[in-house]
Amino acid sequence: MKKLLIIAALLLSAVSASAQYFDFSSNRNRYELGLNLGQMAYNTQYARFGMGVNLLAWGVYLDFNTTEAQHKYDDRIGNYEWNDDEFFSFNLGYQFPVLSWLRVMPLLGYAQTNEGITYGDTLNVSGGESSSTLYHTYKVTPGSRVHRFNFGGGISVQPLKWFSINLAYTRHAIYGGIAFNFGALTSGQGE
């Protein structure tokens, strides 16, 4: 086992010997836009699957994640009143380039959960003639909003210069995402 650890350490040092650690110039001309998926409202009674978007410009990372009320788009119509909840969070951070393909990012943000009621006897339509969405009315119960300070960290791995894979763990969400690097297309940089 000891020999295996020594070999792994030697391989890692050989691979990163030519790499420049913390090269902040690699954040220049990095513009990424991506999607997140994961467990939102983590560490609360409302934890469930959610999605969001992320944005990166010059190393500054921003994401927004959300869940909708569970029964908002239910196909049942009738005299139903479902106790539902929703969640959203946004986080801000900075990606520190450890290696040219690996970045770490501390995150600070805000998270909010709301309890409410979805009414099954109402049906609303949004959208235009070509595509429309049917949904039930959802109303937040007064006094049920819980505001939380959110913090955590993440890593970003860039296997190719055109996209990154992001993983984040915060106090109220665990999610991963993929982002497309527009800076690599427009400037030829971002490697």
JSON list of N, CA and C in Angstrom, two decimals, residues 35-53 63-68 85-89 91 111-113 150 168 170-176:
[
{"chain": "A", "resi": 35, "resn": "LEU", "atom": "N", "xyz": [-25.95, 24.64, -16.83]},
{"chain": "A", "resi": 35, "resn": "LEU", "atom": "CA", "xyz": [-27.12, 24.14, -16.09]},
{"chain": "A", "resi": 35, "resn": "LEU", "atom": "C", "xyz": [-26.67, 23.34, -14.88]},
{"chain": "A", "resi": 36, "resn": "ASN", "atom": "N", "xyz": [-27.46, 23.41, -13.81]},
{"chain": "A", "resi": 36, "resn": "ASN", "atom": "CA", "xyz": [-27.21, 22.66, -12.58]},
{"chain": "A", "resi": 36, "resn": "ASN", "atom": "C", "xyz": [-28.36, 21.70, -12.32]},
{"chain": "A", "resi": 37, "resn": "LEU", "atom": "N", "xyz": [-28.06, 20.55, -11.74]},
{"chain": "A", "resi": 37, "resn": "LEU", "atom": "CA", "xyz": [-29.05, 19.59, -11.28]},
{"chain": "A", "resi": 37, "resn": "LEU", "atom": "C", "xyz": [-28.58, 19.03, -9.95]},
{"chain": "A", "resi": 38, "resn": "GLY", "atom": "N", "xyz": [-29.52, 18.79, -9.04]},
{"chain": "A", "resi": 38, "resn": "GLY", "atom": "CA", "xyz": [-29.11, 18.20, -7.77]},
{"chain": "A", "resi": 38, "resn": "GLY", "atom": "C", "xyz": [-30.18, 18.27, -6.71]},
{"chain": "A", "resi": 39, "resn": "GLN", "atom": "N", "xyz": [-29.78, 18.00, -5.48]},
{"chain": "A", "resi": 39, "resn": "GLN", "atom": "CA", "xyz": [-30.71, 18.03, -4.36]},
{"chain": "A", "resi": 39, "resn": "GLN", "atom": "C", "xyz": [-30.71, 19.43, -3.77]},
{"chain": "A", "resi": 40, "resn": "MET", "atom": "N", "xyz": [-31.86, 20.06, -3.83]},
{"chain": "A", "resi": 40, "resn": "MET", "atom": "CA", "xyz": [-32.01, 21.41, -3.29]},
{"chain": "A", "resi": 40, "resn": "MET", "atom": "C", "xyz": [-32.70, 21.33, -1.93]},
{"chain": "A", "resi": 41, "resn": "ALA", "atom": "N", "xyz": [-32.61, 22.40, -1.17]},
{"chain": "A", "resi": 41, "resn": "ALA", "atom": "CA", "xyz": [-33.17, 22.50, 0.18]},
{"chain": "A", "resi": 41, "resn": "ALA", "atom": "C", "xyz": [-32.57, 21.42, 1.09]},
{"chain": "A", "resi": 42, "resn": "TYR", "atom": "N", "xyz": [-31.32, 21.09, 0.83]},
{"chain": "A", "resi": 42, "resn": "TYR", "atom": "CA", "xyz": [-30.60, 20.11, 1.64]},
{"chain": "A", "resi": 42, "resn": "TYR", "atom": "C", "xyz": [-30.56, 20.58, 3.09]},
{"chain": "A", "resi": 43, "resn": "ASN", "atom": "N", "xyz": [-30.60, 19.64, 4.02]},
{"chain": "A", "resi": 43, "resn": "ASN", "atom": "CA", "xyz": [-30.63, 19.92, 5.46]},
{"chain": "A", "resi": 43, "resn": "ASN", "atom": "C", "xyz": [-31.93, 20.58, 5.91]},
{"chain": "A", "resi": 44, "resn": "THR", "atom": "N", "xyz": [-33.00, 20.44, 5.13]},
{"chain": "A", "resi": 44, "resn": "THR", "atom": "CA", "xyz": [-34.31, 20.92, 5.55]},
{"chain": "A", "resi": 44, "resn": "THR", "atom": "C", "xyz": [-35.32, 19.81, 5.29]},
{"chain": "A", "resi": 45, "resn": "GLN", "atom": "N", "xyz": [-36.53, 19.98, 5.77]},
{"chain": "A", "resi": 45, "resn": "GLN", "atom": "CA", "xyz": [-37.59, 18.99, 5.53]},
{"chain": "A", "resi": 45, "resn": "GLN", "atom": "C", "xyz": [-38.11, 19.04, 4.11]},
{"chain": "A", "resi": 46, "resn": "TYR", "atom": "N", "xyz": [-37.68, 20.02, 3.31]},
{"chain": "A", "resi": 46, "resn": "TYR", "atom": "CA", "xyz": [-38.17, 20.21, 1.95]},
{"chain": "A", "resi": 46, "resn": "TYR", "atom": "C", "xyz": [-37.21, 19.68, 0.89]},
{"chain": "A", "resi": 47, "resn": "ALA", "atom": "N", "xyz": [-36.21, 18.92, 1.28]},
{"chain": "A", "resi": 47, "resn": "ALA", "atom": "CA", "xyz": [-35.17, 18.47, 0.35]},
{"chain": "A", "resi": 47, "resn": "ALA", "atom": "C", "xyz": [-35.77, 17.64, -0.78]},
{"chain": "A", "resi": 48, "resn": "ARG", "atom": "N", "xyz": [-35.40, 18.01, -2.02]},
{"chain": "A", "resi": 48, "resn": "ARG", "atom": "CA", "xyz": [-35.80, 17.26, -3.21]},
{"chain": "A", "resi": 48, "resn": "ARG", "atom": "C", "xyz": [-35.02, 17.74, -4.42]},
{"chain": "A", "resi": 49, "resn": "PHE", "atom": "N", "xyz": [-35.25, 17.07, -5.54]},
{"chain": "A", "resi": 49, "resn": "PHE", "atom": "CA", "xyz": [-34.54, 17.36, -6.78]},
{"chain": "A", "resi": 49, "resn": "PHE", "atom": "C", "xyz": [-34.91, 18.74, -7.30]},
{"chain": "A", "resi": 50, "resn": "GLY", "atom": "N", "xyz": [-33.91, 19.45, -7.81]},
{"chain": "A", "resi": 50, "resn": "GLY", "atom": "CA", "xyz": [-34.15, 20.77, -8.39]},
{"chain": "A", "resi": 50, "resn": "GLY", "atom": "C", "xyz": [-33.14, 21.06, -9.48]},
{"chain": "A", "resi": 51, "resn": "MET", "atom": "N", "xyz": [-33.28, 22.21, -10.07]},
{"chain": "A", "resi": 51, "resn": "MET", "atom": "CA", "xyz": [-32.37, 22.58, -11.15]},
{"chain": "A", "resi": 51, "resn": "MET", "atom": "C", "xyz": [-32.08, 24.07, -11.11]},
{"chain": "A", "resi": 52, "resn": "GLY", "atom": "N", "xyz": [-31.11, 24.48, -11.91]},
{"chain": "A", "resi": 52, "resn": "GLY", "atom": "CA", "xyz": [-30.73, 25.88, -11.92]},
{"chain": "A", "resi": 52, "resn": "GLY", "atom": "C", "xyz": [-29.79, 26.20, -13.06]},
{"chain": "A", "resi": 53, "resn": "VAL", "atom": "N", "xyz": [-29.26, 27.40, -13.02]},
{"chain": "A", "resi": 53, "resn": "VAL", "atom": "CA", "xyz": [-28.32, 27.86, -14.04]},
{"chain": "A", "resi": 53, "resn": "VAL", "atom": "C", "xyz": [-27.08, 28.41, -13.35]},
{"chain": "A", "resi": 63, "resn": "ASP", "atom": "N", "xyz": [-24.59, 31.38, -9.40]},
{"chain": "A", "resi": 63, "resn": "ASP", "atom": "CA", "xyz": [-25.60, 30.39, -9.78]},
{"chain": "A", "resi": 63, "resn": "ASP", "atom": "C", "xyz": [-26.93, 30.68, -9.11]},
{"chain": "A", "resi": 64, "resn": "PHE", "atom": "N", "xyz": [-27.98, 30.16, -9.72]},
{"chain": "A", "resi": 64, "resn": "PHE", "atom": "CA", "xyz": [-29.34, 30.28, -9.20]},
{"chain": "A", "resi": 64, "resn": "PHE", "atom": "C", "xyz": [-29.98, 28.92, -9.33]},
{"chain": "A", "resi": 65, "resn": "ASN", "atom": "N", "xyz": [-30.52, 28.39, -8.23]},
{"chain": "A", "resi": 65, "resn": "ASN", "atom": "CA", "xyz": [-31.15, 27.07, -8.19]},
{"chain": "A", "resi": 65, "resn": "ASN", "atom": "C", "xyz": [-32.53, 27.18, -7.59]},
{"chain": "A", "resi": 66, "resn": "THR", "atom": "N", "xyz": [-33.45, 26.32, -8.05]},
{"chain": "A", "resi": 66, "resn": "THR", "atom": "CA", "xyz": [-34.82, 26.42, -7.59]},
{"chain": "A", "resi": 66, "resn": "THR", "atom": "C", "xyz": [-35.56, 25.09, -7.65]},
{"chain": "A", "resi": 67, "resn": "THR", "atom": "N", "xyz": [-36.62, 24.97, -6.88]},
{"chain": "A", "resi": 67, "resn": "THR", "atom": "CA", "xyz": [-37.61, 23.90, -7.00]},
{"chain": "A", "resi": 67, "resn": "THR", "atom": "C", "xyz": [-38.97, 24.57, -7.03]},
{"chain": "A", "resi": 68, "resn": "GLU", "atom": "N", "xyz": [-39.87, 23.98, -7.76]},
{"chain": "A", "resi": 68, "resn": "GLU", "atom": "CA", "xyz": [-41.25, 24.47, -7.83]},
{"chain": "A", "resi": 68, "resn": "GLU", "atom": "C", "xyz": [-42.09, 23.70, -6.82]},
{"chain": "A", "resi": 85, "resn": "ASP", "atom": "N", "xyz": [-44.42, 23.21, -1.08]},
{"chain": "A", "resi": 85, "resn": "ASP", "atom": "CA", "xyz": [-43.34, 24.10, -0.70]},
{"chain": "A", "resi": 85, "resn": "ASP", "atom": "C", "xyz": [-42.48, 24.36, -1.93]},
{"chain": "A", "resi": 86, "resn": "GLU", "atom": "N", "xyz": [-41.69, 25.40, -1.85]},
{"chain": "A", "resi": 86, "resn": "GLU", "atom": "CA", "xyz": [-40.76, 25.73, -2.93]},
{"chain": "A", "resi": 86, "resn": "GLU", "atom": "C", "xyz": [-39.47, 26.25, -2.30]},
{"chain": "A", "resi": 87, "resn": "PHE", "atom": "N", "xyz": [-38.42, 26.25, -3.10]},
{"chain": "A", "resi": 87, "resn": "PHE", "atom": "CA", "xyz": [-37.09, 26.62, -2.62]},
{"chain": "A", "resi": 87, "resn": "PHE", "atom": "C", "xyz": [-36.36, 27.37, -3.72]},
{"chain": "A", "resi": 88, "resn": "PHE", "atom": "N", "xyz": [-35.55, 28.33, -3.34]},
{"chain": "A", "resi": 88, "resn": "PHE", "atom": "CA", "xyz": [-34.60, 28.92, -4.29]},
{"chain": "A", "resi": 88, "resn": "PHE", "atom": "C", "xyz": [-33.36, 29.37, -3.54]},
{"chain": "A", "resi": 89, "resn": "SER", "atom": "N", "xyz": [-32.26, 29.42, -4.27]},
{"chain": "A", "resi": 89, "resn": "SER", "atom": "CA", "xyz": [-31.01, 29.91, -3.70]},
{"chain": "A", "resi": 89, "resn": "SER", "atom": "C", "xyz": [-30.19, 30.55, -4.80]},
{"chain": "A", "resi": 91, "resn": "ASN", "atom": "N", "xyz": [-25.94, 31.79, -5.27]},
{"chain": "A", "resi": 91, "resn": "ASN", "atom": "CA", "xyz": [-24.61, 31.76, -4.67]},
{"chain": "A", "resi": 91, "resn": "ASN", "atom": "C", "xyz": [-23.65, 32.54, -5.53]},
{"chain": "A", "resi": 111, "resn": "ALA", "atom": "N", "xyz": [-30.49, 31.40, 0.67]},
{"chain": "A", "resi": 111, "resn": "ALA", "atom": "CA", "xyz": [-31.46, 30.35, 0.37]},
{"chain": "A", "resi": 111, "resn": "ALA", "atom": "C", "xyz": [-32.77, 30.69, 1.07]},
{"chain": "A", "resi": 112, "resn": "GLN", "atom": "N", "xyz": [-33.87, 30.29, 0.42]},
{"chain": "A", "resi": 112, "resn": "GLN", "atom": "CA", "xyz": [-35.19, 30.57, 0.99]},
{"chain": "A", "resi": 112, "resn": "GLN", "atom": "C", "xyz": [-36.13, 29.41, 0.70]},
{"chain": "A", "resi": 113, "resn": "THR", "atom": "N", "xyz": [-36.90, 29.00, 1.72]},
{"chain": "A", "resi": 113, "resn": "THR", "atom": "CA", "xyz": [-37.97, 28.02, 1.53]},
{"chain": "A", "resi": 113, "resn": "THR", "atom": "C", "xyz": [-39.29, 28.69, 1.88]},
{"chain": "A", "resi": 150, "resn": "ASN", "atom": "N", "xyz": [-26.39, 30.94, 3.09]},
{"chain": "A", "resi": 150, "resn": "ASN", "atom": "CA", "xyz": [-25.89, 29.74, 2.43]},
{"chain": "A", "resi": 150, "resn": "ASN", "atom": "C", "xyz": [-24.39, 29.89, 2.19]},
{"chain": "A", "resi": 168, "resn": "ALA", "atom": "N", "xyz": [-20.78, 21.24, -6.61]},
{"chain": "A", "resi": 168, "resn": "ALA", "atom": "CA", "xyz": [-20.85, 22.18, -5.48]},
{"chain": "A", "resi": 168, "resn": "ALA", "atom": "C", "xyz": [-21.58, 21.53, -4.30]},
{"chain": "A", "resi": 170, "resn": "THR", "atom": "N", "xyz": [-23.12, 23.05, -0.74]},
{"chain": "A", "resi": 170, "resn": "THR", "atom": "CA", "xyz": [-23.38, 24.18, 0.15]},
{"chain": "A", "resi": 170, "resn": "THR", "atom": "C", "xyz": [-24.24, 23.70, 1.31]},
{"chain": "A", "resi": 171, "resn": "ARG", "atom": "N", "xyz": [-24.46, 24.56, 2.23]},
{"chain": "A", "resi": 171, "resn": "ARG", "atom": "CA", "xyz": [-25.25, 24.22, 3.42]},
{"chain": "A", "resi": 171, "resn": "ARG", "atom": "C", "xyz": [-26.65, 23.76, 3.04]},
{"chain": "A", "resi": 172, "resn": "HIS", "atom": "N", "xyz": [-27.21, 24.27, 1.94]},
{"chain": "A", "resi": 172, "resn": "HIS", "atom": "CA", "xyz": [-28.60, 23.96, 1.59]},
{"chain": "A", "resi": 172, "resn": "HIS", "atom": "C", "xyz": [-28.77, 23.41, 0.18]},
{"chain": "A", "resi": 173, "resn": "ALA", "atom": "N", "xyz": [-27.72, 22.91, -0.43]},
{"chain": "A", "resi": 173, "resn": "ALA", "atom": "CA", "xyz": [-27.85, 22.28, -1.76]},
{"chain": "A", "resi": 173, "resn": "ALA", "atom": "C", "xyz": [-26.60, 21.48, -2.09]},
{"chain": "A", "resi": 174, "resn": "ILE", "atom": "N", "xyz": [-26.81, 20.38, -2.80]},
{"chain": "A", "resi": 174, "resn": "ILE", "atom": "CA", "xyz": [-25.73, 19.57, -3.35]},
{"chain": "A", "resi": 174, "resn": "ILE", "atom": "C", "xyz": [-26.07, 19.40, -4.82]},
{"chain": "A", "resi": 175, "resn": "TYR", "atom": "N", "xyz": [-25.21, 19.89, -5.71]},
{"chain": "A", "resi": 175, "resn": "TYR", "atom": "CA", "xyz": [-25.57, 19.85, -7.12]},
{"chain": "A", "resi": 175, "resn": "TYR", "atom": "C", "xyz": [-24.33, 19.81, -7.99]},
{"chain": "A", "resi": 176, "resn": "GLY", "atom": "N", "xyz": [-24.56, 19.42, -9.20]},
{"chain": "A", "resi": 176, "resn": "GLY", "atom": "CA", "xyz": [-23.51, 19.39, -10.20]},
{"chain": "A", "resi": 176, "resn": "GLY", "atom": "C", "xyz": [-24.03, 20.03, -11.47]}
]
